[in-house]
Coordinates of C-alpha atoms in Angstrom, one line a residue:
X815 CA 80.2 22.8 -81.8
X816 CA 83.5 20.8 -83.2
X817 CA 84.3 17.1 -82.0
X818 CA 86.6 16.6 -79.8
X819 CA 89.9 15.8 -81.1
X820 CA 90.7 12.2 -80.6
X821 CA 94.6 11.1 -80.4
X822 CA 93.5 7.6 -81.9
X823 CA 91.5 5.8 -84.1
X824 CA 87.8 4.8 -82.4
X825 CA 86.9 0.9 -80.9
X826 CA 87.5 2.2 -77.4
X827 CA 84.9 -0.6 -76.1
X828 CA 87.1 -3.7 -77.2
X829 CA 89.9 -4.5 -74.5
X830 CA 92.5 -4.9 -77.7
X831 CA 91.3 -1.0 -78.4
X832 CA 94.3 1.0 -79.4
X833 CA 94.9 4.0 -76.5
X834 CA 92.6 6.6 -77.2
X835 CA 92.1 9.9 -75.8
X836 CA 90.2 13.2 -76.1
X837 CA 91.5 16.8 -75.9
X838 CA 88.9 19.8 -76.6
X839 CA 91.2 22.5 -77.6
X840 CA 94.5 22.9 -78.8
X841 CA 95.6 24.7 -75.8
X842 CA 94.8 22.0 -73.5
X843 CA 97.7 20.2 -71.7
X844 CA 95.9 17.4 -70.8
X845 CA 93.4 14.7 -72.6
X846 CA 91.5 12.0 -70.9
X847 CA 91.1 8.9 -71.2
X848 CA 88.5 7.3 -72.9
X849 CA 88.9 3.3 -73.5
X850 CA 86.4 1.3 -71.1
X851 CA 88.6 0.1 -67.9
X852 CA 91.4 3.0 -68.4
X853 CA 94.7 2.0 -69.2
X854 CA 97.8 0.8 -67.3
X855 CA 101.1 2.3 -66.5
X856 CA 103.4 2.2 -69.5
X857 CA 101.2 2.7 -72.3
X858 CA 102.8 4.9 -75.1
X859 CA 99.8 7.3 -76.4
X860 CA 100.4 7.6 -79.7
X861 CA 101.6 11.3 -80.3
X862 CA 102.0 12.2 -76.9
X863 CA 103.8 10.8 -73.6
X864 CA 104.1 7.0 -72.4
X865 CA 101.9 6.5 -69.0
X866 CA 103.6 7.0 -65.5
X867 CA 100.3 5.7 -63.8
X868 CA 97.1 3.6 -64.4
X869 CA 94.9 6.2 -65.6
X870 CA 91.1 5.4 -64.8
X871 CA 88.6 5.9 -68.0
X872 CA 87.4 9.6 -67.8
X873 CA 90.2 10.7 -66.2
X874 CA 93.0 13.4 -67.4
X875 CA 96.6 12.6 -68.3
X876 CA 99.2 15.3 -68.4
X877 CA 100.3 16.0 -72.1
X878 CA 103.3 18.0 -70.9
X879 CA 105.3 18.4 -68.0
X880 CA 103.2 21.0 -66.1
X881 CA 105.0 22.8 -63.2
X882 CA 104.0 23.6 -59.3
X883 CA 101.6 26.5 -59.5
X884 CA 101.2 26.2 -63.7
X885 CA 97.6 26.0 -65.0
X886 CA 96.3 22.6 -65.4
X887 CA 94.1 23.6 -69.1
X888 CA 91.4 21.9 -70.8
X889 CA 88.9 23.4 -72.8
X890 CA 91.1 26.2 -73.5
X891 CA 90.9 27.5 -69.9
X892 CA 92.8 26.7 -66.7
X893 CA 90.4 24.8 -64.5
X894 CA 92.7 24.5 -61.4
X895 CA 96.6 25.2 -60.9
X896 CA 99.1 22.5 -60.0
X897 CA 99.7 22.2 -56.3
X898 CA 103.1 20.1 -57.3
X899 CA 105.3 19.6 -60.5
X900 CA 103.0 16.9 -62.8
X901 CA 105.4 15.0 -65.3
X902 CA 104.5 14.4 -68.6
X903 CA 102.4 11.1 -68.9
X904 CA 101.1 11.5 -65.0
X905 CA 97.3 11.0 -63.9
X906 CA 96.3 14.6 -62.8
X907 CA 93.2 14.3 -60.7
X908 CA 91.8 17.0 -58.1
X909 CA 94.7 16.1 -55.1
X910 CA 96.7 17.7 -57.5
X911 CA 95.1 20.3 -58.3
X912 CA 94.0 24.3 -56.6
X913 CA 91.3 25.3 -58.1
X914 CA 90.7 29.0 -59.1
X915 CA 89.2 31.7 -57.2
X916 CA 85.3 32.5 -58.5
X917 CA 85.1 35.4 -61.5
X918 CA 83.9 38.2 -60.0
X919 CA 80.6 39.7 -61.3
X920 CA 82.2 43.2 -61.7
X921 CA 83.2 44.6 -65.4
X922 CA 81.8 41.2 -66.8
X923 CA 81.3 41.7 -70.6
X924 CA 77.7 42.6 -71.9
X925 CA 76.0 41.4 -74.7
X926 CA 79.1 41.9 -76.7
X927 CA 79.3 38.7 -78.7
X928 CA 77.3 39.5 -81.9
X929 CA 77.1 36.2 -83.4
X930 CA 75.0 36.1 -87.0
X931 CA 71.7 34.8 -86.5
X932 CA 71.1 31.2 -86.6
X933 CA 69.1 30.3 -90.2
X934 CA 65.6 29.5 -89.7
X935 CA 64.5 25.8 -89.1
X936 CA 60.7 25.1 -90.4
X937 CA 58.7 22.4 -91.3
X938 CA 59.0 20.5 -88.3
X939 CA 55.9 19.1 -86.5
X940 CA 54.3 17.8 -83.5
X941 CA 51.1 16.2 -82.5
X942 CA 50.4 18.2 -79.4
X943 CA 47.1 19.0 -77.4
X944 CA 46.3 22.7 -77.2
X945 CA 45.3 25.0 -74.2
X946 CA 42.7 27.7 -73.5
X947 CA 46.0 30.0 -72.6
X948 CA 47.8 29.2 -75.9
X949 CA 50.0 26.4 -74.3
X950 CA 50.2 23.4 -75.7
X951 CA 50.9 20.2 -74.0
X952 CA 52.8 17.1 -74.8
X953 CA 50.7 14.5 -72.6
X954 CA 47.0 14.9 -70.9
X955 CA 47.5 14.6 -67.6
X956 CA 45.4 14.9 -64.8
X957 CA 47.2 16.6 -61.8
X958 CA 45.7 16.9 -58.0
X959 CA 47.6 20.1 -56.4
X960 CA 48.0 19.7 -53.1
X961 CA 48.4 23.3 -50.9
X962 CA 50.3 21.5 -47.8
X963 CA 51.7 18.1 -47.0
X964 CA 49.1 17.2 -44.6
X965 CA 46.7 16.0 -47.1
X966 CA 49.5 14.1 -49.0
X967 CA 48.4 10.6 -47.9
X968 CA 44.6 10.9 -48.6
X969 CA 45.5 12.4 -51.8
X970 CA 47.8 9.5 -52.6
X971 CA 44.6 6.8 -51.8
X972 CA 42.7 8.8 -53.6
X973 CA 44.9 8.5 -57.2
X974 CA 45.3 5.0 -56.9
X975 CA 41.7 4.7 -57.1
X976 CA 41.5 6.8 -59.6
X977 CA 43.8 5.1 -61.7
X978 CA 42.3 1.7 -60.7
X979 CA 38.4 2.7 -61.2
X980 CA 38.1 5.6 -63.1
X981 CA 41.3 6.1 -65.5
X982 CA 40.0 3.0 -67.7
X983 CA 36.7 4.3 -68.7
X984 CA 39.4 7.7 -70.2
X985 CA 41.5 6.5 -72.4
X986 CA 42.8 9.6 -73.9
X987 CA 44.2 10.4 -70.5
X988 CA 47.6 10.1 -70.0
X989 CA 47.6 9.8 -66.3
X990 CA 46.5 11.0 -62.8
X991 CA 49.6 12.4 -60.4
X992 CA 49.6 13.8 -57.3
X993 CA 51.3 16.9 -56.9
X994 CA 52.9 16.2 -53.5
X995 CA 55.8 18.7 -51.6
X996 CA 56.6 19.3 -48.1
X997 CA 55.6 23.0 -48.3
X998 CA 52.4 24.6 -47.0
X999 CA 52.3 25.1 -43.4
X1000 CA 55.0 25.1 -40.4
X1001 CA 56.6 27.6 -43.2
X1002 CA 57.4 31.6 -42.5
X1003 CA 55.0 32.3 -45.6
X1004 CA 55.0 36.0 -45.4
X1005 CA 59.1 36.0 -45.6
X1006 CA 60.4 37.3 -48.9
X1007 CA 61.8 34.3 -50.2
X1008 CA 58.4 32.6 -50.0
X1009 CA 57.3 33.9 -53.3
X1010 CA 59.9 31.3 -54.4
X1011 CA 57.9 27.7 -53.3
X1012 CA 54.3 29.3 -53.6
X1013 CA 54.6 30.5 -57.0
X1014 CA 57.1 27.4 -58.2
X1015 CA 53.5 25.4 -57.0
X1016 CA 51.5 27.9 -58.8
X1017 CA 52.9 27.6 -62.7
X1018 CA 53.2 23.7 -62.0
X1019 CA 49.9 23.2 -61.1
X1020 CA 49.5 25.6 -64.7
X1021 CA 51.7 23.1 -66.6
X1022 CA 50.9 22.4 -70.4
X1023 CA 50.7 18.9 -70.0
X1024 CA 47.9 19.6 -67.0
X1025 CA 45.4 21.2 -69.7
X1026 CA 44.3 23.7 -67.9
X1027 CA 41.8 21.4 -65.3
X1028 CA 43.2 22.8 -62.1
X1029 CA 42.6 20.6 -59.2
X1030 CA 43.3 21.5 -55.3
X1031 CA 43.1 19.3 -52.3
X1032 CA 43.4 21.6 -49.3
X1033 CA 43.6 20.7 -45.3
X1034 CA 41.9 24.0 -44.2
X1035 CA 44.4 25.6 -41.9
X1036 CA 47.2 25.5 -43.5
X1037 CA 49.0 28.6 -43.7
X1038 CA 49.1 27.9 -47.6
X1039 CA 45.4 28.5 -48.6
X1040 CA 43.9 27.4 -52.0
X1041 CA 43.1 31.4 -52.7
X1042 CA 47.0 32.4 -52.2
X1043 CA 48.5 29.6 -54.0
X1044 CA 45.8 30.0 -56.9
X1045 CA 44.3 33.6 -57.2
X1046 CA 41.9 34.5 -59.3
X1047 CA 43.1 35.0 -63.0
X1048 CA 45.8 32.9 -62.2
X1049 CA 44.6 30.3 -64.7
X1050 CA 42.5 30.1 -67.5
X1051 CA 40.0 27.2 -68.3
X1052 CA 38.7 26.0 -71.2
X1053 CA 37.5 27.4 -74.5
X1054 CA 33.7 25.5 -74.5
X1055 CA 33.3 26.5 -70.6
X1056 CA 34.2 29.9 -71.7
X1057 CA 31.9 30.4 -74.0
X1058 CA 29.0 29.3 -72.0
X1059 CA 30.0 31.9 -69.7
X1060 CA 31.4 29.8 -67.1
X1061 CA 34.4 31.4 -65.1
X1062 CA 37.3 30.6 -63.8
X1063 CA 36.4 29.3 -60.2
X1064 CA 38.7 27.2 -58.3
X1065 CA 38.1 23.8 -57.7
X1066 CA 38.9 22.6 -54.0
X1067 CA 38.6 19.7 -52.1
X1068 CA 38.5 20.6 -48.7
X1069 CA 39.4 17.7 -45.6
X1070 CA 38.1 19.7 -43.3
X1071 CA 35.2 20.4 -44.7
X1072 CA 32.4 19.5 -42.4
X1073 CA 30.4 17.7 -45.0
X1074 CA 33.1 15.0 -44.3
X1075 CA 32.4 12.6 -42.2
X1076 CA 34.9 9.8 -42.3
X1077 CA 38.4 9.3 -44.3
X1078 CA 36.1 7.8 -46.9
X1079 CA 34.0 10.3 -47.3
X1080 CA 37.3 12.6 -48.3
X1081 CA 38.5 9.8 -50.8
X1082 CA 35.4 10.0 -52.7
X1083 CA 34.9 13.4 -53.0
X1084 CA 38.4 13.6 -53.8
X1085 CA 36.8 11.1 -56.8
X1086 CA 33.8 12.8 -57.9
X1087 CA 35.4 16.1 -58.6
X1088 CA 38.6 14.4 -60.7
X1089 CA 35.8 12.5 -62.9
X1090 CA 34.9 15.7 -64.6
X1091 CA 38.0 16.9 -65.1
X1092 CA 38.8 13.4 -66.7
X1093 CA 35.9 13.7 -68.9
X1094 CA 37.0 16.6 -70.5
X1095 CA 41.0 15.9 -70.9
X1096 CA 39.5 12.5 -72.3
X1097 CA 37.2 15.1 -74.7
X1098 CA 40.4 16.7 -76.3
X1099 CA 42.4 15.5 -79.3
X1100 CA 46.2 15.7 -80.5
X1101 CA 46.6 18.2 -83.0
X1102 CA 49.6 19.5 -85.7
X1103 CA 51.3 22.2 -84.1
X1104 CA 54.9 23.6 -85.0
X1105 CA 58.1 22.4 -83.3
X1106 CA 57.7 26.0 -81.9
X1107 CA 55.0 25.0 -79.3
X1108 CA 57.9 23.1 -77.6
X1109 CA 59.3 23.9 -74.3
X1110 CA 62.7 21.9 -73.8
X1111 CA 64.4 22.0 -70.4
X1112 CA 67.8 20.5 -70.8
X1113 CA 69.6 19.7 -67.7
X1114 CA 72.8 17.0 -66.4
X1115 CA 73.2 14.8 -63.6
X1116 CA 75.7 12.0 -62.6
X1117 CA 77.9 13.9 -64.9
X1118 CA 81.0 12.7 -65.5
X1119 CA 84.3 13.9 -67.9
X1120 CA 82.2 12.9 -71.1
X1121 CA 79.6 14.5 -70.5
X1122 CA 81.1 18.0 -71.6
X1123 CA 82.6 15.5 -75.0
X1124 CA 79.9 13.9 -75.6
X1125 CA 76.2 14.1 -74.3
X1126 CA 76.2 18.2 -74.1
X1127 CA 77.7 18.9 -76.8
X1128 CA 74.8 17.1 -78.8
X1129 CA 72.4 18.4 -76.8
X1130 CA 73.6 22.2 -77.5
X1131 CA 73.7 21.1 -80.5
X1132 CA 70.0 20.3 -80.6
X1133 CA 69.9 23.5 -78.3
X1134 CA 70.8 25.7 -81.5
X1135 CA 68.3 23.4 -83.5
X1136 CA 65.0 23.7 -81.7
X1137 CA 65.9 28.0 -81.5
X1138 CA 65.8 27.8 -84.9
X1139 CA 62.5 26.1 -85.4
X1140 CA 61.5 29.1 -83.1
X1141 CA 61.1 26.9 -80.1
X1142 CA 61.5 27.8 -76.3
X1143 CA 65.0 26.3 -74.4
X1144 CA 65.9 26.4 -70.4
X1145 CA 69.3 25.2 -69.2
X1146 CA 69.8 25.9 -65.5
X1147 CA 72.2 24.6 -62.4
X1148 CA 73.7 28.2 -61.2
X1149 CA 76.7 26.6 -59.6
X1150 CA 76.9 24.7 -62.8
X1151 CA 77.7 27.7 -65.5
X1152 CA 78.6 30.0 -62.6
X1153 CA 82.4 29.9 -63.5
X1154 CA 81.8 30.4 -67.0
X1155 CA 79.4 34.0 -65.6
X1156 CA 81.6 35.9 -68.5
X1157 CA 80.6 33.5 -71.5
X1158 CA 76.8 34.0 -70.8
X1159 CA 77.1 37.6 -70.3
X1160 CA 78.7 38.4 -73.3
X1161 CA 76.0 36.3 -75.5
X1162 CA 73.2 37.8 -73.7
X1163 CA 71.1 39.4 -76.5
X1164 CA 70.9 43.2 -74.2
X1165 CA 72.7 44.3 -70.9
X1166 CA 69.9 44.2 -69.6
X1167 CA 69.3 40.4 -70.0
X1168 CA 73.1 40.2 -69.2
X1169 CA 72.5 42.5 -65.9
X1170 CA 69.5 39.9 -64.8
X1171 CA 72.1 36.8 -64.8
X1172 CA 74.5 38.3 -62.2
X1173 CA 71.7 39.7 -60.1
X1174 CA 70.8 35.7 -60.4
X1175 CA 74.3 35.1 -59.6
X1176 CA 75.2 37.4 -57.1
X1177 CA 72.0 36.3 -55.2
X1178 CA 72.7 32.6 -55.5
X1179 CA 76.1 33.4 -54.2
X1180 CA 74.7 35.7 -51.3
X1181 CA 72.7 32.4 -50.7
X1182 CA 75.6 30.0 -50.5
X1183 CA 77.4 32.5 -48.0
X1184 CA 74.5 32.2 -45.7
X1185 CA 75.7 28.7 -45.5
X1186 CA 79.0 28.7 -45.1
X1187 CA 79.5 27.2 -48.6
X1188 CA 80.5 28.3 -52.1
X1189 CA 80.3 26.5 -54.9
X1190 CA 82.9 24.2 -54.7
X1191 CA 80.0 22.2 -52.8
X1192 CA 78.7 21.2 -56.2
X1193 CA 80.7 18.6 -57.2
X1194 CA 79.6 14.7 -56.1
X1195 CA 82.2 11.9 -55.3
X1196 CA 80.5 10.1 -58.6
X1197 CA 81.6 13.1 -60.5
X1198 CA 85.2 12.6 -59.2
X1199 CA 85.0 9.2 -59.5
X1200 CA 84.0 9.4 -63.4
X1201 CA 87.0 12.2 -63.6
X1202 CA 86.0 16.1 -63.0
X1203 CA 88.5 17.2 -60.4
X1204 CA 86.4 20.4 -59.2
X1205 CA 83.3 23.0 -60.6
X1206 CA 85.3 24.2 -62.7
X1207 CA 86.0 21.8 -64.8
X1208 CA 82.3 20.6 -64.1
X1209 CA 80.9 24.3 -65.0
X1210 CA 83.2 24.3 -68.7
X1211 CA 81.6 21.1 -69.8
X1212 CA 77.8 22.0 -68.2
X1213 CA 77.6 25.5 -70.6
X1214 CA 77.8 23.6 -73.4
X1215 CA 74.3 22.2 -73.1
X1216 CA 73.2 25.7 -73.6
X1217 CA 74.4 25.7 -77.7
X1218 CA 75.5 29.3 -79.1
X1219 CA 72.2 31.0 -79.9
X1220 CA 72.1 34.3 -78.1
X1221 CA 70.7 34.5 -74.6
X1222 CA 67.9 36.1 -74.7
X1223 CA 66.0 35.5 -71.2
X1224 CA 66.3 35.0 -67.8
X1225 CA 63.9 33.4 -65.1
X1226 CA 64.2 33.6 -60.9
X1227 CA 63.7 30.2 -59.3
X1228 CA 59.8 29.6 -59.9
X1229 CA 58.7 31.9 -62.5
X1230 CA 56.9 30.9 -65.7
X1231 CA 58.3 31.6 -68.7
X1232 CA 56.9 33.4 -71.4
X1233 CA 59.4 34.0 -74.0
X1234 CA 60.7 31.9 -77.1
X1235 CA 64.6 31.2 -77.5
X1236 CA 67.2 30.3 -75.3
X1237 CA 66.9 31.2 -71.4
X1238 CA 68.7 30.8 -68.7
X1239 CA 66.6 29.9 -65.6
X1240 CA 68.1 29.9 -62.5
X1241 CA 67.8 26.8 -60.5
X1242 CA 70.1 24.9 -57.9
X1243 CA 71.8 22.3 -59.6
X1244 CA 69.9 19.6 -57.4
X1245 CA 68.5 17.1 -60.1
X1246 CA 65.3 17.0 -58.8
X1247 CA 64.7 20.6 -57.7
X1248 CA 66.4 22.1 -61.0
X1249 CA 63.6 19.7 -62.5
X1250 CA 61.2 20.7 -60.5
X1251 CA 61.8 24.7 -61.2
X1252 CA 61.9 23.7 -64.7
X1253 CA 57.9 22.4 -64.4
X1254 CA 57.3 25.3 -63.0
X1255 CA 58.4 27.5 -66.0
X1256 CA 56.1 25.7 -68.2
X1257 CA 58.6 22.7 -70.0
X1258 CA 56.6 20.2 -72.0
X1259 CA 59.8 18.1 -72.8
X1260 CA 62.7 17.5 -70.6
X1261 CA 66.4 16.4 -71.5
X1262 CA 68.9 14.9 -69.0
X1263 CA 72.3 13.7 -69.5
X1264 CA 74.1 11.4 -67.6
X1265 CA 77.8 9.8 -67.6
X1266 CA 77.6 7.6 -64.1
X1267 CA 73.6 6.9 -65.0
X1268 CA 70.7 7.7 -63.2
X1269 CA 67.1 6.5 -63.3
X1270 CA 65.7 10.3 -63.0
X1271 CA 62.0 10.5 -64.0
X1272 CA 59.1 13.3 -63.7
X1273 CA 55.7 12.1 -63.7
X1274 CA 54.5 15.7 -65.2
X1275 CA 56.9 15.4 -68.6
X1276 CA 58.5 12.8 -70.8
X1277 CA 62.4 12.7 -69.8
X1278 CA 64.3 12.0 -72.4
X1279 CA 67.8 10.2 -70.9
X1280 CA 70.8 10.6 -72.6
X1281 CA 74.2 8.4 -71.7
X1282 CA 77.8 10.3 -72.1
X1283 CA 79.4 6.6 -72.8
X1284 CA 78.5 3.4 -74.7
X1285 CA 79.9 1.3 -71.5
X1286 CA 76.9 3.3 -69.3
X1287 CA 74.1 3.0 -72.5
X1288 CA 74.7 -1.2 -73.0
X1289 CA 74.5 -1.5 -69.6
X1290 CA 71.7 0.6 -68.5
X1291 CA 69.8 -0.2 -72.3
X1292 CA 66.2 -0.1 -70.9
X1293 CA 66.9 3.4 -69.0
X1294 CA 69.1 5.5 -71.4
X1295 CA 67.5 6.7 -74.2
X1296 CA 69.6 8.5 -76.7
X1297 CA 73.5 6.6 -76.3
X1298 CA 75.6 9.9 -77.4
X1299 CA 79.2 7.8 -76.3
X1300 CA 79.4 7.0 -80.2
X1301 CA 80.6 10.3 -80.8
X1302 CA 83.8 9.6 -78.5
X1303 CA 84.1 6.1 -80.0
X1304 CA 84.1 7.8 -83.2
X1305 CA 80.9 6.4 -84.8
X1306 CA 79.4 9.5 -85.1
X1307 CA 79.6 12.8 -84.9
X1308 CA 78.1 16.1 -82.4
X1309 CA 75.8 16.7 -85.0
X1310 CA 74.6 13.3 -85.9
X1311 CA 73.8 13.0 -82.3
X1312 CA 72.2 16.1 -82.0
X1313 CA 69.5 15.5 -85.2
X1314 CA 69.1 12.0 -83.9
X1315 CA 68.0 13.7 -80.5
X1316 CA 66.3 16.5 -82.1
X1317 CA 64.1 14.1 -84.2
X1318 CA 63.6 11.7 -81.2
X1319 CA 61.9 14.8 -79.1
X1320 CA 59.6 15.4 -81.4
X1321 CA 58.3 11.6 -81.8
X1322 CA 58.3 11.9 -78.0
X1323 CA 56.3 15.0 -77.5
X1324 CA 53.5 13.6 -80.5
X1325 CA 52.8 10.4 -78.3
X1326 CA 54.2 8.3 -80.6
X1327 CA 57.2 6.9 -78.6
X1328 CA 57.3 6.4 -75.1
X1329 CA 60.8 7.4 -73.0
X1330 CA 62.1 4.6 -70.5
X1331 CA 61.4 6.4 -68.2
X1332 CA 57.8 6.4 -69.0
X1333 CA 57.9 2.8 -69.8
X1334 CA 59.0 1.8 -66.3
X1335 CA 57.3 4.8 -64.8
X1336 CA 60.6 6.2 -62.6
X1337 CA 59.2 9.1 -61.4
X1338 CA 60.9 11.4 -58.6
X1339 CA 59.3 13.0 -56.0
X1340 CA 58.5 17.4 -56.1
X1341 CA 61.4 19.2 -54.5
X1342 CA 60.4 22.6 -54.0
X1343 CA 63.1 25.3 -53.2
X1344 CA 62.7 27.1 -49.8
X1345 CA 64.7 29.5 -49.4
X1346 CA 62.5 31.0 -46.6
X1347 CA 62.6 30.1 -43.1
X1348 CA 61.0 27.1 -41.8
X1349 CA 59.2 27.9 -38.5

């Protein structure tokens, strides 16, 4: 991935900054602005046109004169069509702007981009804590699955005690967290598209950073019973218990149980069953594992028109870097690379991989029709406001998070992954849902960029923030993590960035430095995706 190209030296924080602007390809006629505050009418860009209007920071400025019904091009591709002649020097925003039908997903091109394999990466290491199923985690976490959101209040008693009287005497636990969702009961759990929220709760509750102590607190008749969520040979324990012949039995507190007389009586059985699963994720020990055991979901939200300059771009980046330590990479958001359907494709390692994206596709579009919507829906007044006129323009600067390595695997909403390299898992852009599919697939280590900022947190992985602009990162210092807008003031480069991030995740997943996130402990809430009919 090149830098952008920038019309003007950098120093686009100081209010005597020079103009400066930033096109991505040479066929783009338009740039956009990148000095803190924008700049007013009547400023001559140096090379290119003087300023008919104040043109917010973010925001695009017409290069050329670009007539009615012209494509309106950056990143080398039109992203809408103008609805009205656009003079030279004009702020083009999405008023102006029709954007372009969907690509279909017929006579898309199939694995046809042959790129020459990216050089192997070794040496790199991690302290990481290793699992009886070959996973290897990145914190010891306790986690309580919960099969419906009845129990979601005793369970939430429960942890705080936990943490209060029993976490202390552990010290090599990381944490106790609930796993709490509004699925479980009141659901159509036979439907078909309930194998998307009952296995998404199945592979979290199997999360790397869970170590294998599964842990369910069940009403009784929910719909949603411990058995179904958690079959046997579902999950694996660990290697000691294993080799004293122990199996694999589920562990379930049960509210209904009628041993239970009184809430407290639930509370502290709740209690006595998490203290020996705290004594043996205390037991375990870091150990030196390759940068291969890592499991990176990289994801954006609050994007703005830097994000696809600055923040993904050193992400992909890192993208390409962590496939060539042989390490596992998810990027998601279907709306969010739907419009760019032909660029994935055609790097899929196989047709067949390239076939499983557009049955993703087509089914996420099939699911938007239900609704009346398409995917124009995507796009947030924040990410007009910080200057992406439509999903297109949205989608072109999303992809790039996904590097150039070939695509070589592709996950439903909810599945587990089992596959090193780059795959795409399909997810709903939602923050908090594409996060929470994410868990699901196993991620140890999770990446979000931001341009308009967010306080995003998961409570099951470190998050790893990372601002599009220097404004955002010195404002929001004790949130953002990784400050990437030095690549569009021209301090640094993609690259820089992206070894800077790569070498951050690593300290990160060894325990040896904590995310903001984490610090503050900004954690959001489960968001399960329910297709399925709620009854």
């Amino acid at each position: 991935m090149s830098d952008p190209v920038t019309t003007a030296s950098s120093a686009a924080r100081s209010p005597a900054a020079p103009p400066l602007t930033l096109r991505m390809h040479a066929l783009d006629n338009v740039a956009i602005v990148a000095n803190d505050g924008g700049l007013p009418a009547g400023t001559a860009l140096p090379g290119g046109p003087v300023l008919r209007d104040r043109v917010p920071q973010g925001h695009k400025v017409a290069l050329v004169d670009i007539a009615a019904g012209a494509p309106v091009v950056r990143y080398g591709i039109p992203i809408g069509y103008a609805l009205r002649d656009i003079p030279d020097g004009s702020w083009v925003h999405e008023r102006l702007l029709r954007m372009p039908e969907a690509r279909g997903l017929d006579g898309l091109p199939k694995a046809t981009v042959q790129a020459a394999p990216l050089p192997p990466l070794a040496g790199y290491t991690f302290e990481g804590y290793r699992n009886a199923d070959g996973s290897v985690g990145t914190r010891n976490i306790l986690a309580l699955t919960q099969t419906v959101q009845c129990v979601a209040g005793v369970t939430d008693f429960a942890v705080r005690r936990i943490k209060t009287e029993l976490l202390p005497r552990f010290p090599n636990v990381d944490d106790v967290v609930a796993l709490e969702h509004d699925y479980g009961c009141g659901v159509a759990i036979d439907a078909p598209d309930a194998v998307v929220p009952i296995r998404t709760l199945r592979n979290i509750s199997l999360n790397p950073n869970f170590g294998g102590e599964v842990m369910v607190v069940s009403l009784g008749c929910e719909k949603l019973q411990p058995e179904r969520l958690l079959p046997p040979g579902s999950f694996a324990i660990a290697d000691e218990r294993q080799a004293a012949g122990a199996e694999a039995a589920l562990d379930v507190v049960c509210l209904q149980d009628d041993a239970h007389v009184g809430f407290m009586s639930m509370v502290e059985s709740i209690m006595r069953q998490a203290e020996a699963h705290l004594a043996r994720l205390d037991a375990r020990r870091r150990e030196t594992v390759p940068a291969s055991e890592l499991v990176v979901g990289v994801q954006c939200g609050g994007s703005d028109a830097f994000s696809g300059v600055t923040a993904n771009p050193a992400v992909g980046f890192c993208t390409d870097l962590l496939v060539r330590a042989g390490a596992s990479v998810m990027f998601s958001e279907v709306t969010e690379v739907r419009d760019g359907i032909d660029q994935l494709t055609a790097r899929a390692t196989t047709p067949e991989v390239a076939e499983a994206m557009i049955r993703e596709m087509a089914w996420y579009d099939a699911y938007l029709g239900r609704g009346r919507v398409d995917r124009s829906a995507n796009t947030t007044p924040g990410n007009k406001a910080g200057g992406l006129s439509n999903i297109v323009e949205k989608a072109m600067g999303s992809i790039v998070k996904s590097g150039s390595a070939p695509i070589s695997n592709v996950l439903a909403p909810g599945e587990k992954l089992r596959a090193k390299g780059l795959t795409y898992a399909a997810t709903p852009a939602s923050d908090f849902i594409c996060g929470t599919l994410q868990l699901a697939a196993g991620m140890n280590l999770h990446v979000f960029t931001t341009g308009r900022g967010t306080p995003y947190g998961l409570a099951a992985v470190p998050v790893i923030k990372v601002a599009t602009r220097t404004d955002l990162a010195r404002r929001w210092h004790d949130l953002m993590d990784v400050n990437a807008g030095t690549i569009a003031d021209g301090d640094t480069t993609v690259e820089e960035v992206g070894w800077q991030l790569f070498r951050l995740m690593l300290d990160v997943a060894s325990g040896r430095k904590k995310t903001w996130a984490e610090h503050w402990k900004l954690h959001n809430a489960l968001v399960l995706f329910n297709p399925a009919p709620v009854t």
